[in-house]
C-alpha cells in the first residue's frame, strides 16, 4: 500500500519552490542525522536551529528566527535530555521541554508551519508487560518524562507527536559510543537486564520523521527500530559486533545499580508502532541490522 504522495504536500508538481524545513536541536544526535537526511532531498531547503543561534526558551528571538525563515515544516528535536540531572533541575527541564515547545507552537501558528515534536517512552510508567500503544494512558515517573509530556500537551491537534526510545547513532553521546569507548578495557561491565525497550537509530528515525513530517501527518506515532531487548543484551551485542570480550558483561538488576540513578526508568517501555502499521506505513528495520552498520562506521 502506498499512502503518501511522492512530492511533499504544499509543493506543486513541476514547481521549483522548495519546502522550508526547520530542525531544532540541529547539533544534537538526532538533529545531526536529520539534517544529513534532509540535505539529500532536492525538494527541501533546511535550516538548523540550535542553542548557539536560537534559544527556544527565548520567545522573542525564536519568533524573529521564524520570521526570517517562514518554515513550512518544523521538526522539533531540541530538548533538555539530561534525565538524571533533571531531578534536581526541574524548572530548567520544564523551561526547555514545555515552555520552549510552547514558544515553537506559537511561532509555528504565526507562519502556518506543520510541527513534529519528538517525545519519549519515559511518558509511560513501565508497569505494562505488553507493548504500549499510542493511545495508552501515560504516567511518567521522572521529571524528564513529565516535562516531555508537558511538551506534548502544548501541541495543536494538527501537529505530529513522535515518541521514540533508546536513541543511538553516530553523533553525540549514546550507549553504543559508551560501550565502544570501554571495548578494550579488562574490567567487568555491569548492565541491567530488567529494563526492556527498543533501540532507535537516528539514521533510520530521520527517514521516518521526514516521511511523517513532510507529509504533515497529524497525530501520535510510536517510532522505534524493531525488536525488544534489555540493556545487558544490547551491550553484549554491541561488544560482540565490535570484536570485544563479551564475557566481561555481567547482568545486574536495577536495584543493584551502585550508585542508584536519581531518575526512575521504565522497566518496560516497548512501543508498539501501531499508528504506522494502521496507516500502511512501513516499520523501521530490526535494530540488529542498523547496529552493525553504525559500528562499522564508528570503529
Ligand atoms: N536520547 C534518547 O535516548 C531519547 C529517547 C527518547 C526520546 N528522545 C527525544 O529525542 C529528541 C532528540 O534527542 P537527542 O538524543 O538527539 O538529544 P541531544 O543530543 O541532547 O540534542 C538535543 C539538542 O537540543 C539542544 N538544546 C537544548 N536546549 C536548547 C534550547 N534552550 N534552545 C535550543 N536548543 C537547545 C541541545 O543543545 P546543547 O547540546 O548545546 O545543549 C542539543 O543540541 C529529544 O526531544 C529527546 O527528548 C531522546
Short mmCIF file of C-alpha atoms and ligand atoms in Angstrom, two decimals:
data_model
loop_
_atom_site.label_atom_id
_atom_site.label_comp_id
_atom_site.label_asym_id
_atom_site.label_seq_id
_atom_site.Cartn_x
_atom_site.Cartn_y
_atom_site.Cartn_z
CA UNK A 1 0.00 0.00 0.00
CA UNK A 2 1.33 3.48 -0.86
CA UNK A 3 -0.48 6.24 1.00
CA UNK A 4 1.95 9.08 0.69
CA UNK A 5 2.37 11.46 -2.22
CA UNK A 6 5.83 11.29 -3.86
CA UNK A 7 6.15 15.08 -3.66
CA UNK A 8 5.69 16.67 -0.20
CA UNK A 9 2.37 18.43 0.49
CA UNK A 10 2.43 22.12 -0.37
CA UNK A 11 4.64 21.64 -3.44
CA UNK A 12 3.02 21.75 -6.86
CA UNK A 13 4.29 19.09 -9.30
CA UNK A 14 6.92 20.74 -11.53
CA UNK A 15 7.30 23.68 -9.15
CA UNK A 16 10.82 24.87 -8.36
CA UNK A 17 9.71 26.05 -4.89
CA UNK A 18 11.39 24.11 -2.11
CA UNK A 19 9.74 23.12 1.14
CA UNK A 20 11.39 25.03 4.00
CA UNK A 21 12.14 22.75 6.93
CA UNK A 22 13.49 23.92 10.29
CA UNK A 23 15.18 21.35 12.52
CA UNK A 24 15.55 22.42 16.15
CA UNK A 25 18.32 20.74 18.14
CA UNK A 26 20.24 20.54 14.87
CA UNK A 27 23.55 19.82 16.59
CA UNK A 28 22.12 17.03 18.77
CA UNK A 29 22.47 13.35 17.92
CA UNK A 30 19.10 13.09 16.14
CA UNK A 31 19.22 16.63 14.69
CA UNK A 32 22.58 15.96 13.03
CA UNK A 33 21.31 12.86 11.19
CA UNK A 34 18.06 14.64 10.29
CA UNK A 35 19.94 17.48 8.59
CA UNK A 36 22.09 14.96 6.70
CA UNK A 37 18.98 13.07 5.52
CA UNK A 38 17.05 16.24 4.58
CA UNK A 39 20.01 17.56 2.61
CA UNK A 40 19.60 14.56 0.26
CA UNK A 41 16.17 15.79 -0.89
CA UNK A 42 16.04 18.18 -3.81
CA UNK A 43 12.53 19.32 -2.72
CA UNK A 44 13.72 20.69 0.60
CA UNK A 45 15.64 23.68 1.95
CA UNK A 46 16.77 23.02 5.52
CA UNK A 47 17.63 25.44 8.32
CA UNK A 48 19.12 24.18 11.60
CA UNK A 49 18.32 25.94 14.88
CA UNK A 50 20.42 25.11 17.91
CA UNK A 51 21.31 26.72 21.21
CA UNK A 52 24.17 28.71 19.65
CA UNK A 53 21.84 30.54 17.18
CA UNK A 54 18.28 30.26 18.57
CA UNK A 55 17.44 29.56 22.21
CA UNK A 56 13.93 28.09 22.08
CA UNK A 57 13.19 29.41 25.57
CA UNK A 58 13.65 32.99 24.28
CA UNK A 59 10.22 33.70 22.78
CA UNK A 60 11.14 36.97 21.05
CA UNK A 61 14.29 35.66 19.35
CA UNK A 62 12.54 32.43 18.34
CA UNK A 63 9.74 34.41 16.65
CA UNK A 64 12.35 36.60 14.94
CA UNK A 65 14.13 33.46 13.66
CA UNK A 66 10.83 32.04 12.34
CA UNK A 67 10.10 35.38 10.68
CA UNK A 68 13.39 35.14 8.77
CA UNK A 69 12.72 31.58 7.56
CA UNK A 70 8.88 31.18 7.48
CA UNK A 71 9.14 27.38 7.61
CA UNK A 72 6.59 25.01 6.07
CA UNK A 73 7.58 22.24 8.49
CA UNK A 74 9.38 22.26 11.84
CA UNK A 75 10.94 19.09 13.24
CA UNK A 76 11.47 19.90 16.91
CA UNK A 77 14.18 17.68 18.39
CA UNK A 78 15.69 20.27 20.79
CA UNK A 79 15.19 19.26 24.38
CA UNK A 80 16.57 19.10 27.88
CA UNK A 81 17.75 15.46 27.75
CA UNK A 82 19.84 15.04 30.94
CA UNK A 83 17.47 12.50 32.52
CA UNK A 84 19.17 12.23 35.93
CA UNK A 85 20.14 15.90 36.26
CA UNK A 86 16.51 16.86 35.56
CA UNK A 87 15.54 15.51 39.01
CA UNK A 88 17.41 18.49 40.53
CA UNK A 89 16.93 20.98 37.64
CA UNK A 90 13.15 20.76 37.48
CA UNK A 91 12.50 24.34 36.35
CA UNK A 92 15.12 24.18 33.61
CA UNK A 93 13.72 20.87 32.27
CA UNK A 94 10.20 22.35 32.09
CA UNK A 95 11.52 25.66 30.72
CA UNK A 96 13.11 23.92 27.73
CA UNK A 97 10.77 20.96 27.18
CA UNK A 98 7.41 22.61 27.99
CA UNK A 99 7.81 26.40 27.61
CA UNK A 100 10.32 26.02 24.76
CA UNK A 101 7.80 23.82 22.96
CA UNK A 102 5.01 26.34 23.73
CA UNK A 103 7.15 29.01 22.02
CA UNK A 104 7.69 26.75 18.99
CA UNK A 105 3.93 26.13 18.78
CA UNK A 106 3.21 29.86 18.92
CA UNK A 107 5.79 30.64 16.24
CA UNK A 108 4.54 27.74 14.07
CA UNK A 109 0.98 29.06 14.35
CA UNK A 110 2.07 32.52 13.15
CA UNK A 111 3.65 31.12 9.99
CA UNK A 112 1.32 28.15 9.36
CA UNK A 113 4.15 25.66 9.93
CA UNK A 114 3.41 21.99 10.49
CA UNK A 115 5.14 20.86 13.71
CA UNK A 116 6.65 17.47 14.52
CA UNK A 117 7.52 17.09 18.23
CA UNK A 118 9.85 14.31 19.36
CA UNK A 119 8.77 12.68 22.61
CA UNK A 120 9.83 9.69 24.64
CA UNK A 121 8.97 6.28 26.07
CA UNK A 122 9.55 7.89 29.52
CA UNK A 123 5.97 9.23 29.36
CA UNK A 124 4.95 5.69 30.43
CA UNK A 125 5.47 4.18 33.90
CA UNK A 126 6.79 0.89 32.51
CA UNK A 127 4.46 -1.36 34.50
CA UNK A 128 2.96 -2.94 31.36
CA UNK A 129 4.21 -6.26 30.02
CA UNK A 130 2.83 -5.73 26.52
CA UNK A 131 3.95 -3.02 24.05
CA UNK A 132 2.46 0.44 24.64
CA UNK A 133 0.05 1.76 22.02
CA UNK A 134 -0.08 5.42 21.03
CA UNK A 135 -3.46 5.67 22.81
CA UNK A 136 -2.42 4.07 26.13
CA UNK A 137 -2.56 6.17 29.30
CA UNK A 138 0.67 7.96 30.19
CA UNK A 139 2.10 8.09 33.71
CA UNK A 140 5.67 9.45 33.69
CA UNK A 141 7.81 8.66 36.74
CA UNK A 142 10.68 11.12 36.22
CA UNK A 143 10.97 14.90 35.85
CA UNK A 144 12.32 14.39 32.33
CA UNK A 145 9.32 12.20 31.38
CA UNK A 146 6.86 14.65 32.94
CA UNK A 147 8.46 17.65 31.22
CA UNK A 148 8.39 15.88 27.82
CA UNK A 149 4.72 15.00 28.35
CA UNK A 150 4.14 18.67 29.24
CA UNK A 151 5.64 19.50 25.82
CA UNK A 152 3.15 17.10 24.17
CA UNK A 153 0.34 18.95 25.97
CA UNK A 154 1.36 22.24 24.32
CA UNK A 155 0.74 20.94 20.78
CA UNK A 156 -2.16 21.62 18.43
CA UNK A 157 -4.38 18.73 17.25
CA UNK A 158 -2.91 19.02 13.75
CA UNK A 159 0.70 18.59 14.94
CA UNK A 160 2.63 15.31 14.94
CA UNK A 161 3.99 13.66 18.10
CA UNK A 162 6.65 11.01 17.54
CA UNK A 163 7.54 9.02 20.64
CA UNK A 164 10.77 7.11 20.38
CA UNK A 165 13.14 5.27 22.74
CA UNK A 166 16.80 4.40 23.44
CA UNK A 167 18.10 6.81 20.76
CA UNK A 168 21.57 5.95 19.40
CA UNK A 169 23.60 6.92 16.37
CA UNK A 170 26.91 8.04 15.04
CA UNK A 171 26.79 11.54 16.52
CA UNK A 172 26.58 12.74 20.14
CA UNK A 173 26.59 10.55 23.25
CA UNK A 174 24.73 7.28 23.50
CA UNK A 175 25.06 3.68 24.69
CA UNK A 176 26.76 2.42 21.51
CA UNK A 177 29.51 5.01 21.82
CA UNK A 178 29.87 4.44 25.57
CA UNK A 179 30.36 0.70 25.07
CA UNK A 180 32.81 1.23 22.19
CA UNK A 181 34.87 3.52 24.44
CA UNK A 182 35.08 0.67 27.02
CA UNK A 183 35.77 -2.07 24.45
CA UNK A 184 39.48 -2.53 25.07
CA UNK A 185 39.36 -2.48 28.89
CA UNK A 186 39.53 -5.51 31.17
CA UNK A 187 37.05 -4.59 33.92
CA UNK A 188 33.62 -6.16 34.32
CA UNK A 189 30.86 -4.19 32.61
CA UNK A 190 27.63 -4.33 34.64
CA UNK A 191 24.36 -3.59 32.85
CA UNK A 192 20.76 -4.09 33.90
CA UNK A 193 18.72 -6.88 32.39
CA UNK A 194 15.38 -5.79 33.87
CA UNK A 195 14.74 -2.69 31.72
CA UNK A 196 13.22 -3.64 28.38
CA UNK A 197 12.82 -1.45 25.31
CA UNK A 198 13.67 -0.95 21.65
CA UNK A 199 16.78 0.88 20.43
CA UNK A 200 16.15 3.58 17.81
CA UNK A 201 18.92 4.54 15.43
CA UNK A 202 18.97 8.18 14.36
CA UNK A 203 19.73 7.32 10.70
CA UNK A 204 16.52 5.21 10.49
CA UNK A 205 14.46 7.59 12.62
CA UNK A 206 15.45 10.56 10.46
CA UNK A 207 13.95 8.86 7.39
CA UNK A 208 10.64 8.17 9.18
CA UNK A 209 10.46 11.68 10.65
CA UNK A 210 10.86 13.12 7.17
CA UNK A 211 8.13 10.77 5.88
CA UNK A 212 5.57 11.77 8.54
CA UNK A 213 6.73 15.40 8.78
CA UNK A 214 6.88 16.39 5.12
CA UNK A 215 3.52 14.74 4.53
CA UNK A 216 2.12 16.67 7.53
CA UNK A 217 0.55 13.57 9.08
CA UNK A 218 -1.19 14.69 12.27
CA UNK A 219 -1.45 12.67 15.47
CA UNK A 220 0.68 10.49 17.68
CA UNK A 221 3.17 7.91 16.37
CA UNK A 222 5.42 5.45 18.20
CA UNK A 223 8.53 5.02 16.04
CA UNK A 224 11.44 2.77 17.06
CA UNK A 225 13.61 0.11 15.48
CA UNK A 226 12.01 -3.32 15.67
CA UNK A 227 12.92 -5.97 18.25
CA UNK A 228 12.69 -5.57 22.03
CA UNK A 229 15.81 -6.14 24.14
CA UNK A 230 17.26 -5.19 27.52
CA UNK A 231 20.39 -3.11 28.21
CA UNK A 232 22.51 -6.16 29.15
CA UNK A 233 21.70 -7.97 25.88
CA UNK A 234 22.11 -4.77 23.86
CA UNK A 235 25.56 -4.08 25.35
CA UNK A 236 26.67 -7.69 24.71
CA UNK A 237 25.66 -7.37 21.05
CA UNK A 238 27.49 -4.04 20.68
CA UNK A 239 30.64 -5.56 22.16
CA UNK A 240 30.34 -8.74 20.07
CA UNK A 241 30.00 -6.81 16.81
CA UNK A 242 32.90 -4.55 17.77
CA UNK A 243 35.13 -7.59 18.43
CA UNK A 244 35.29 -7.07 22.23
CA UNK A 245 35.27 -9.67 25.04
CA UNK A 246 31.58 -10.37 25.70
CA UNK A 247 32.35 -12.38 28.86
CA UNK A 248 33.16 -9.07 30.62
CA UNK A 249 29.47 -8.08 30.51
CA UNK A 250 27.53 -9.05 33.67
CA UNK A 251 23.78 -8.77 34.17
CA UNK A 252 22.53 -6.93 37.26
CA UNK A 253 19.11 -5.74 38.38
CA UNK A 254 18.13 -2.06 38.63
CA UNK A 255 18.17 -2.43 42.45
CA UNK A 256 21.85 -3.47 42.26
CA UNK A 257 22.96 -0.28 40.46
CA UNK A 258 25.59 1.41 42.61
CA UNK A 259 25.11 4.31 42.98
CA UNK A 260 21.38 4.21 42.15
CA UNK A 261 20.28 6.53 39.34
CA UNK A 262 18.40 9.66 40.53
CA UNK A 263 15.66 9.28 37.87
CA UNK A 264 13.36 6.24 37.68
CA UNK A 265 13.49 4.39 34.34
CA UNK A 266 10.51 2.46 32.96
CA UNK A 267 11.11 -1.29 33.44
CA UNK A 268 9.27 -2.00 30.22
CA UNK A 269 8.85 0.63 27.53
CA UNK A 270 8.50 -1.29 24.29
CA UNK A 271 6.48 1.00 22.00
CA UNK A 272 4.10 -0.69 19.59
CA UNK A 273 4.50 1.18 16.28
CA UNK A 274 0.77 0.76 15.86
CA UNK A 275 -0.15 4.04 14.12
CA UNK A 276 2.48 3.47 11.41
CA UNK A 277 1.11 -0.05 10.86
CA UNK A 278 -2.55 1.02 10.78
CA UNK A 279 -1.75 3.78 8.30
CA UNK A 280 0.04 1.36 5.98
CA UNK A 281 3.46 2.94 6.58
CA UNK A 282 6.43 0.60 6.83
CA UNK A 283 8.29 -0.04 10.09
CA UNK A 284 11.92 0.87 10.79
CA UNK A 285 14.37 -2.07 10.39
CA UNK A 286 15.27 -4.51 13.15
CA UNK A 287 17.85 -2.82 15.42
CA UNK A 288 20.41 -5.61 14.81
CA UNK A 289 20.59 -4.62 11.13
CA UNK A 290 21.41 -0.98 11.77
CA UNK A 291 23.67 -1.60 14.80
CA UNK A 292 26.16 -3.45 12.56
CA UNK A 293 26.29 -0.52 10.11
CA UNK A 294 26.71 2.09 12.87
CA UNK A 295 29.54 0.10 14.49
CA UNK A 296 31.33 -0.31 11.14
CA UNK A 297 31.23 3.48 10.75
CA UNK A 298 32.48 4.13 14.27
CA UNK A 299 35.35 1.64 14.72
N1 LIG B 1 18.34 10.19 23.70
C1 LIG B 1 17.35 9.33 23.89
O1 LIG B 1 17.53 8.16 24.27
C2 LIG B 1 15.92 9.75 23.60
C3 LIG B 1 14.89 8.83 23.79
C4 LIG B 1 13.57 9.20 23.50
C5 LIG B 1 13.31 10.48 23.03
N2 LIG B 1 14.32 11.37 22.88
C6 LIG B 1 14.00 12.71 22.38
O2 LIG B 1 14.57 12.82 21.09
C7 LIG B 1 14.95 14.17 20.83
C8 LIG B 1 16.39 14.20 20.36
O3 LIG B 1 17.23 13.62 21.37
P1 LIG B 1 18.80 13.61 21.22
O4 LIG B 1 19.27 12.38 21.90
O5 LIG B 1 19.19 13.92 19.83
O6 LIG B 1 19.16 14.86 22.17
P2 LIG B 1 20.51 15.69 22.27
O7 LIG B 1 21.62 15.01 21.54
O8 LIG B 1 20.67 16.01 23.74
O9 LIG B 1 20.15 17.01 21.47
C9 LIG B 1 19.29 17.98 21.98
C10 LIG B 1 19.71 19.30 21.36
O10 LIG B 1 18.84 20.33 21.88
C11 LIG B 1 19.65 21.48 22.11
N3 LIG B 1 19.04 22.37 23.08
C12 LIG B 1 18.95 22.19 24.42
N4 LIG B 1 18.38 23.27 24.98
C13 LIG B 1 18.07 24.13 23.97
C14 LIG B 1 17.49 25.41 23.92
N5 LIG B 1 17.08 26.05 25.02
N6 LIG B 1 17.35 26.02 22.72
C15 LIG B 1 17.77 25.40 21.59
N7 LIG B 1 18.35 24.19 21.57
C16 LIG B 1 18.51 23.57 22.76
C17 LIG B 1 20.95 20.90 22.64
O11 LIG B 1 21.98 21.84 22.58
P3 LIG B 1 23.21 21.75 23.64
O12 LIG B 1 23.81 20.37 23.45
O13 LIG B 1 24.10 22.87 23.24
O14 LIG B 1 22.59 21.89 25.00
C18 LIG B 1 21.15 19.71 21.71
O15 LIG B 1 21.82 20.08 20.53
C19 LIG B 1 14.70 14.93 22.14
O16 LIG B 1 13.47 15.60 22.02
C20 LIG B 1 14.60 13.85 23.19
O17 LIG B 1 13.78 14.23 24.27
C21 LIG B 1 15.62 11.02 23.14
#
